[in-house]
């Protein structure tokens, strides 16, 4: 049973299982909780679509995500992103590389997109201490250097 009140739904064009496997390969310890293929369904808009879509339910880092593969009508954009809180630079490097290779895209200030266009911010948790520091020199250096980086390099933010 899911005790999560809100479950993000990731709408992708096709192949919910392939998308699920992609995210499960990146987030170790994740789980495929459900997969369903729906065939011979009437087109939602009456246009005579092929009547086929599939869904998957995955758990990544303790959070459930629903994947709906139902066509190209909607695309991800940066108005919503997911933040990965990383324990250290090695973990930042791992997630950054995993998300930006094979069709992903680097952004600035720790943001990137994966090959499906989903936006992520990959952040070392110590970063938040730096940008919220009561020491204005520490805080300003971290913020100014953030704007100079794509992948966040913690040693350069300090």
PDB file of N, CA and C in Angstrom, residues 9-73:
ATOM      1  N   UNK A   9       3.399  12.083 -11.658  1.00  0.00           N
ATOM      2  CA  UNK A   9       3.173  11.290 -12.861  1.00  0.00           C
ATOM      3  C   UNK A   9       4.048  11.863 -13.969  1.00  0.00           C
ATOM      4  N   UNK A  10       4.873  11.023 -14.533  1.00  0.00           N
ATOM      5  CA  UNK A  10       5.764  11.416 -15.616  1.00  0.00           C
ATOM      6  C   UNK A  10       5.160  10.937 -16.930  1.00  0.00           C
ATOM      7  N   UNK A  11       4.661  11.874 -17.738  1.00  0.00           N
ATOM      8  CA  UNK A  11       4.065  11.537 -19.032  1.00  0.00           C
ATOM      9  C   UNK A  11       5.179  11.472 -20.057  1.00  0.00           C
ATOM     10  N   UNK A  12       5.318  10.346 -20.694  1.00  0.00           N
ATOM     11  CA  UNK A  12       6.315  10.158 -21.746  1.00  0.00           C
ATOM     12  C   UNK A  12       5.597   9.683 -23.007  1.00  0.00           C
ATOM     13  N   UNK A  13       6.297   9.754 -24.108  1.00  0.00           N
ATOM     14  CA  UNK A  13       5.660   9.414 -25.384  1.00  0.00           C
ATOM     15  C   UNK A  13       5.335   7.934 -25.504  1.00  0.00           C
ATOM     16  N   UNK A  14       6.301   7.073 -25.167  1.00  0.00           N
ATOM     17  CA  UNK A  14       6.088   5.634 -25.356  1.00  0.00           C
ATOM     18  C   UNK A  14       7.000   4.832 -24.429  1.00  0.00           C
ATOM     19  N   UNK A  15       6.682   3.559 -24.331  1.00  0.00           N
ATOM     20  CA  UNK A  15       7.535   2.574 -23.668  1.00  0.00           C
ATOM     21  C   UNK A  15       7.760   2.842 -22.176  1.00  0.00           C
ATOM     22  N   UNK A  16       6.696   2.785 -21.397  1.00  0.00           N
ATOM     23  CA  UNK A  16       6.798   3.023 -19.954  1.00  0.00           C
ATOM     24  C   UNK A  16       7.810   2.085 -19.291  1.00  0.00           C
ATOM     25  N   UNK A  17       7.884   0.847 -19.734  1.00  0.00           N
ATOM     26  CA  UNK A  17       8.822  -0.098 -19.117  1.00  0.00           C
ATOM     27  C   UNK A  17      10.269   0.304 -19.392  1.00  0.00           C
ATOM     28  N   UNK A  18      10.560   0.746 -20.599  1.00  0.00           N
ATOM     29  CA  UNK A  18      11.925   1.178 -20.929  1.00  0.00           C
ATOM     30  C   UNK A  18      12.296   2.420 -20.105  1.00  0.00           C
ATOM     31  N   UNK A  19      11.350   3.341 -19.965  1.00  0.00           N
ATOM     32  CA  UNK A  19      11.588   4.539 -19.152  1.00  0.00           C
ATOM     33  C   UNK A  19      11.819   4.139 -17.692  1.00  0.00           C
ATOM     34  N   UNK A  20      10.999   3.234 -17.183  1.00  0.00           N
ATOM     35  CA  UNK A  20      11.157   2.754 -15.803  1.00  0.00           C
ATOM     36  C   UNK A  20      12.535   2.127 -15.612  1.00  0.00           C
ATOM     37  N   UNK A  21      12.937   1.281 -16.540  1.00  0.00           N
ATOM     38  CA  UNK A  21      14.250   0.630 -16.444  1.00  0.00           C
ATOM     39  C   UNK A  21      15.380   1.648 -16.469  1.00  0.00           C
ATOM     40  N   UNK A  22      15.232   2.713 -17.253  1.00  0.00           N
ATOM     41  CA  UNK A  22      16.233   3.776 -17.311  1.00  0.00           C
ATOM     42  C   UNK A  22      16.419   4.413 -15.929  1.00  0.00           C
ATOM     43  N   UNK A  23      15.330   4.846 -15.311  1.00  0.00           N
ATOM     44  CA  UNK A  23      15.438   5.485 -13.996  1.00  0.00           C
ATOM     45  C   UNK A  23      15.901   4.497 -12.921  1.00  0.00           C
ATOM     46  N   UNK A  24      15.460   3.257 -13.009  1.00  0.00           N
ATOM     47  CA  UNK A  24      15.898   2.246 -12.035  1.00  0.00           C
ATOM     48  C   UNK A  24      17.385   1.933 -12.187  1.00  0.00           C
ATOM     49  N   UNK A  25      17.931   2.107 -13.380  1.00  0.00           N
ATOM     50  CA  UNK A  25      19.369   1.870 -13.565  1.00  0.00           C
ATOM     51  C   UNK A  25      20.202   2.990 -12.941  1.00  0.00           C
ATOM     52  N   UNK A  26      19.628   4.166 -12.808  1.00  0.00           N
ATOM     53  CA  UNK A  26      20.344   5.307 -12.243  1.00  0.00           C
ATOM     54  C   UNK A  26      20.219   5.344 -10.725  1.00  0.00           C
ATOM     55  N   UNK A  27      19.015   5.144 -10.229  1.00  0.00           N
ATOM     56  CA  UNK A  27      18.757   5.218  -8.788  1.00  0.00           C
ATOM     57  C   UNK A  27      18.787   3.817  -8.209  1.00  0.00           C
ATOM     58  N   UNK A  28      19.940   3.444  -7.689  1.00  0.00           N
ATOM     59  CA  UNK A  28      20.153   2.105  -7.155  1.00  0.00           C
ATOM     60  C   UNK A  28      19.190   1.851  -5.998  1.00  0.00           C
ATOM     61  N   UNK A  29      18.716   0.636  -5.904  1.00  0.00           N
ATOM     62  CA  UNK A  29      17.783   0.270  -4.846  1.00  0.00           C
ATOM     63  C   UNK A  29      16.346   0.618  -5.172  1.00  0.00           C
ATOM     64  N   UNK A  30      16.099   1.174  -6.365  1.00  0.00           N
ATOM     65  CA  UNK A  30      14.736   1.481  -6.764  1.00  0.00           C
ATOM     66  C   UNK A  30      13.973   0.194  -7.072  1.00  0.00           C
ATOM     67  N   UNK A  31      12.662   0.324  -7.217  1.00  0.00           N
ATOM     68  CA  UNK A  31      11.832  -0.853  -7.443  1.00  0.00           C
ATOM     69  C   UNK A  31      10.793  -0.566  -8.519  1.00  0.00           C
ATOM     70  N   UNK A  32      10.562  -1.562  -9.337  1.00  0.00           N
ATOM     71  CA  UNK A  32       9.408  -1.544 -10.228  1.00  0.00           C
ATOM     72  C   UNK A  32       8.267  -2.134  -9.417  1.00  0.00           C
ATOM     73  N   UNK A  33       7.230  -1.352  -9.196  1.00  0.00           N
ATOM     74  CA  UNK A  33       6.124  -1.801  -8.352  1.00  0.00           C
ATOM     75  C   UNK A  33       4.927  -2.285  -9.156  1.00  0.00           C
ATOM     76  N   UNK A  34       4.815  -1.811 -10.405  1.00  0.00           N
ATOM     77  CA  UNK A  34       3.686  -2.238 -11.224  1.00  0.00           C
ATOM     78  C   UNK A  34       3.959  -1.869 -12.675  1.00  0.00           C
ATOM     79  N   UNK A  35       3.427  -2.668 -13.573  1.00  0.00           N
ATOM     80  CA  UNK A  35       3.458  -2.367 -14.999  1.00  0.00           C
ATOM     81  C   UNK A  35       2.143  -2.843 -15.597  1.00  0.00           C
ATOM     82  N   UNK A  36       1.549  -2.014 -16.449  1.00  0.00           N
ATOM     83  CA  UNK A  36       0.299  -2.378 -17.109  1.00  0.00           C
ATOM     84  C   UNK A  36       0.345  -1.916 -18.556  1.00  0.00           C
ATOM     85  N   UNK A  37      -0.101  -2.784 -19.444  1.00  0.00           N
ATOM     86  CA  UNK A  37      -0.257  -2.449 -20.854  1.00  0.00           C
ATOM     87  C   UNK A  37      -1.756  -2.427 -21.143  1.00  0.00           C
ATOM     88  N   UNK A  38      -2.219  -1.329 -21.713  1.00  0.00           N
ATOM     89  CA  UNK A  38      -3.622  -1.172 -22.068  1.00  0.00           C
ATOM     90  C   UNK A  38      -3.728  -1.149 -23.587  1.00  0.00           C
ATOM     91  N   UNK A  39      -4.494  -2.064 -24.134  1.00  0.00           N
ATOM     92  CA  UNK A  39      -4.645  -2.163 -25.582  1.00  0.00           C
ATOM     93  C   UNK A  39      -6.116  -2.048 -25.962  1.00  0.00           C
ATOM     94  N   UNK A  40      -6.332  -1.677 -27.218  1.00  0.00           N
ATOM     95  CA  UNK A  40      -7.684  -1.573 -27.760  1.00  0.00           C
ATOM     96  C   UNK A  40      -8.554  -0.600 -26.971  1.00  0.00           C
ATOM     97  N   UNK A  41      -7.940   0.457 -26.497  1.00  0.00           N
ATOM     98  CA  UNK A  41      -8.678   1.488 -25.765  1.00  0.00           C
ATOM     99  C   UNK A  41      -9.176   2.527 -26.768  1.00  0.00           C
ATOM    100  N   UNK A  42     -10.361   3.081 -26.550  1.00  0.00           N
ATOM    101  CA  UNK A  42     -10.828   4.126 -27.466  1.00  0.00           C
ATOM    102  C   UNK A  42      -9.949   5.374 -27.340  1.00  0.00           C
ATOM    103  N   UNK A  43      -9.755   6.075 -28.448  1.00  0.00           N
ATOM    104  CA  UNK A  43      -8.957   7.304 -28.435  1.00  0.00           C
ATOM    105  C   UNK A  43      -9.596   8.334 -27.524  1.00  0.00           C
ATOM    106  N   UNK A  44      -8.805   8.970 -26.670  1.00  0.00           N
ATOM    107  CA  UNK A  44      -9.324   9.945 -25.706  1.00  0.00           C
ATOM    108  C   UNK A  44      -9.983  11.128 -26.394  1.00  0.00           C
ATOM    109  N   UNK A  45      -9.493  11.475 -27.580  1.00  0.00           N
ATOM    110  CA  UNK A  45     -10.044  12.641 -28.267  1.00  0.00           C
ATOM    111  C   UNK A  45     -10.942  12.252 -29.449  1.00  0.00           C
ATOM    112  N   UNK A  46     -11.206  10.965 -29.576  1.00  0.00           N
ATOM    113  CA  UNK A  46     -12.054  10.499 -30.664  1.00  0.00           C
ATOM    114  C   UNK A  46     -11.367  10.497 -32.018  1.00  0.00           C
ATOM    115  N   UNK A  47     -10.060  10.699 -32.045  1.00  0.00           N
ATOM    116  CA  UNK A  47      -9.348  10.806 -33.315  1.00  0.00           C
ATOM    117  C   UNK A  47      -8.950   9.448 -33.882  1.00  0.00           C
ATOM    118  N   UNK A  48      -9.275   8.388 -33.168  1.00  0.00           N
ATOM    119  CA  UNK A  48      -8.924   7.065 -33.673  1.00  0.00           C
ATOM    120  C   UNK A  48      -7.478   6.704 -33.404  1.00  0.00           C
ATOM    121  N   UNK A  49      -6.942   7.097 -32.236  1.00  0.00           N
ATOM    122  CA  UNK A  49      -5.567   6.721 -31.894  1.00  0.00           C
ATOM    123  C   UNK A  49      -5.471   5.204 -31.894  1.00  0.00           C
ATOM    124  N   UNK A  50      -4.273   4.687 -31.831  1.00  0.00           N
ATOM    125  CA  UNK A  50      -4.118   3.229 -31.906  1.00  0.00           C
ATOM    126  C   UNK A  50      -4.662   2.527 -30.663  1.00  0.00           C
ATOM    127  N   UNK A  51      -5.098   3.285 -29.663  1.00  0.00           N
ATOM    128  CA  UNK A  51      -5.738   2.693 -28.500  1.00  0.00           C
ATOM    129  C   UNK A  51      -4.811   1.907 -27.607  1.00  0.00           C
ATOM    130  N   UNK A  52      -3.540   2.254 -27.616  1.00  0.00           N
ATOM    131  CA  UNK A  52      -2.564   1.507 -26.838  1.00  0.00           C
ATOM    132  C   UNK A  52      -1.746   2.475 -26.001  1.00  0.00           C
ATOM    133  N   UNK A  53      -1.589   2.185 -24.735  1.00  0.00           N
ATOM    134  CA  UNK A  53      -0.672   2.923 -23.863  1.00  0.00           C
ATOM    135  C   UNK A  53      -0.258   2.008 -22.730  1.00  0.00           C
ATOM    136  N   UNK A  54       0.805   2.383 -22.047  1.00  0.00           N
ATOM    137  CA  UNK A  54       1.235   1.585 -20.906  1.00  0.00           C
ATOM    138  C   UNK A  54       1.639   2.477 -19.755  1.00  0.00           C
ATOM    139  N   UNK A  55       1.645   1.881 -18.570  1.00  0.00           N
ATOM    140  CA  UNK A  55       1.987   2.609 -17.354  1.00  0.00           C
ATOM    141  C   UNK A  55       2.956   1.773 -16.534  1.00  0.00           C
ATOM    142  N   UNK A  56       3.722   2.462 -15.724  1.00  0.00           N
ATOM    143  CA  UNK A  56       4.592   1.790 -14.765  1.00  0.00           C
ATOM    144  C   UNK A  56       4.556   2.588 -13.473  1.00  0.00           C
ATOM    145  N   UNK A  57       4.756   1.909 -12.391  1.00  0.00           N
ATOM    146  CA  UNK A  57       4.891   2.551 -11.093  1.00  0.00           C
ATOM    147  C   UNK A  57       6.248   2.139 -10.542  1.00  0.00           C
ATOM    148  N   UNK A  58       7.084   3.134 -10.272  1.00  0.00           N
ATOM    149  CA  UNK A  58       8.421   2.858  -9.747  1.00  0.00           C
ATOM    150  C   UNK A  58       8.616   3.592  -8.432  1.00  0.00           C
ATOM    151  N   UNK A  59       9.549   3.102  -7.663  1.00  0.00           N
ATOM    152  CA  UNK A  59       9.942   3.777  -6.432  1.00  0.00           C
ATOM    153  C   UNK A  59      11.427   4.106  -6.537  1.00  0.00           C
ATOM    154  N   UNK A  60      11.743   5.390  -6.398  1.00  0.00           N
ATOM    155  CA  UNK A  60      13.122   5.869  -6.434  1.00  0.00           C
ATOM    156  C   UNK A  60      13.390   6.620  -5.147  1.00  0.00           C
ATOM    157  N   UNK A  61      14.406   6.223  -4.417  1.00  0.00           N
ATOM    158  CA  UNK A  61      14.788   6.897  -3.164  1.00  0.00           C
ATOM    159  C   UNK A  61      13.580   7.066  -2.239  1.00  0.00           C
ATOM    160  N   UNK A  62      12.738   6.050  -2.191  1.00  0.00           N
ATOM    161  CA  UNK A  62      11.594   6.070  -1.287  1.00  0.00           C
ATOM    162  C   UNK A  62      10.372   6.830  -1.793  1.00  0.00           C
ATOM    163  N   UNK A  63      10.426   7.362  -3.016  1.00  0.00           N
ATOM    164  CA  UNK A  63       9.315   8.130  -3.576  1.00  0.00           C
ATOM    165  C   UNK A  63       8.755   7.389  -4.782  1.00  0.00           C
ATOM    166  N   UNK A  64       7.437   7.237  -4.812  1.00  0.00           N
ATOM    167  CA  UNK A  64       6.801   6.600  -5.954  1.00  0.00           C
ATOM    168  C   UNK A  64       6.590   7.606  -7.081  1.00  0.00           C
ATOM    169  N   UNK A  65       6.818   7.125  -8.300  1.00  0.00           N
ATOM    170  CA  UNK A  65       6.566   7.888  -9.512  1.00  0.00           C
ATOM    171  C   UNK A  65       5.736   7.009 -10.433  1.00  0.00           C
ATOM    172  N   UNK A  66       4.719   7.588 -10.989  1.00  0.00           N
ATOM    173  CA  UNK A  66       3.923   6.912 -12.000  1.00  0.00           C
ATOM    174  C   UNK A  66       4.452   7.352 -13.359  1.00  0.00           C
ATOM    175  N   UNK A  67       4.553   6.405 -14.270  1.00  0.00           N
ATOM    176  CA  UNK A  67       4.977   6.714 -15.635  1.00  0.00           C
ATOM    177  C   UNK A  67       3.814   6.366 -16.549  1.00  0.00           C
ATOM    178  N   UNK A  68       3.380   7.329 -17.326  1.00  0.00           N
ATOM    179  CA  UNK A  68       2.298   7.142 -18.282  1.00  0.00           C
ATOM    180  C   UNK A  68       2.864   7.365 -19.677  1.00  0.00           C
ATOM    181  N   UNK A  69       2.898   6.316 -20.470  1.00  0.00           N
ATOM    182  CA  UNK A  69       3.391   6.412 -21.845  1.00  0.00           C
ATOM    183  C   UNK A  69       2.185   6.437 -22.760  1.00  0.00           C
ATOM    184  N   UNK A  70       1.755   7.650 -23.114  1.00  0.00           N
ATOM    185  CA  UNK A  70       0.487   7.795 -23.825  1.00  0.00           C
ATOM    186  C   UNK A  70       0.556   8.758 -24.997  1.00  0.00           C
ATOM    187  N   UNK A  71       1.724   8.925 -25.565  1.00  0.00           N
ATOM    188  CA  UNK A  71       1.812   9.748 -26.760  1.00  0.00           C
ATOM    189  C   UNK A  71       2.554  11.052 -26.566  1.00  0.00           C
ATOM    190  N   UNK A  72       2.777  11.757 -27.675  1.00  0.00           N
ATOM    191  CA  UNK A  72       3.640  12.938 -27.678  1.00  0.00           C
ATOM    192  C   UNK A  72       2.957  14.263 -27.332  1.00  0.00           C
ATOM    193  N   UNK A  73       1.746  14.221 -26.790  1.00  0.00           N
ATOM    194  CA  UNK A  73       0.992  15.462 -26.580  1.00  0.00           C
ATOM    195  C   UNK A  73       1.635  16.418 -25.575  1.00  0.00           C
TER     196      UNK A  73
END
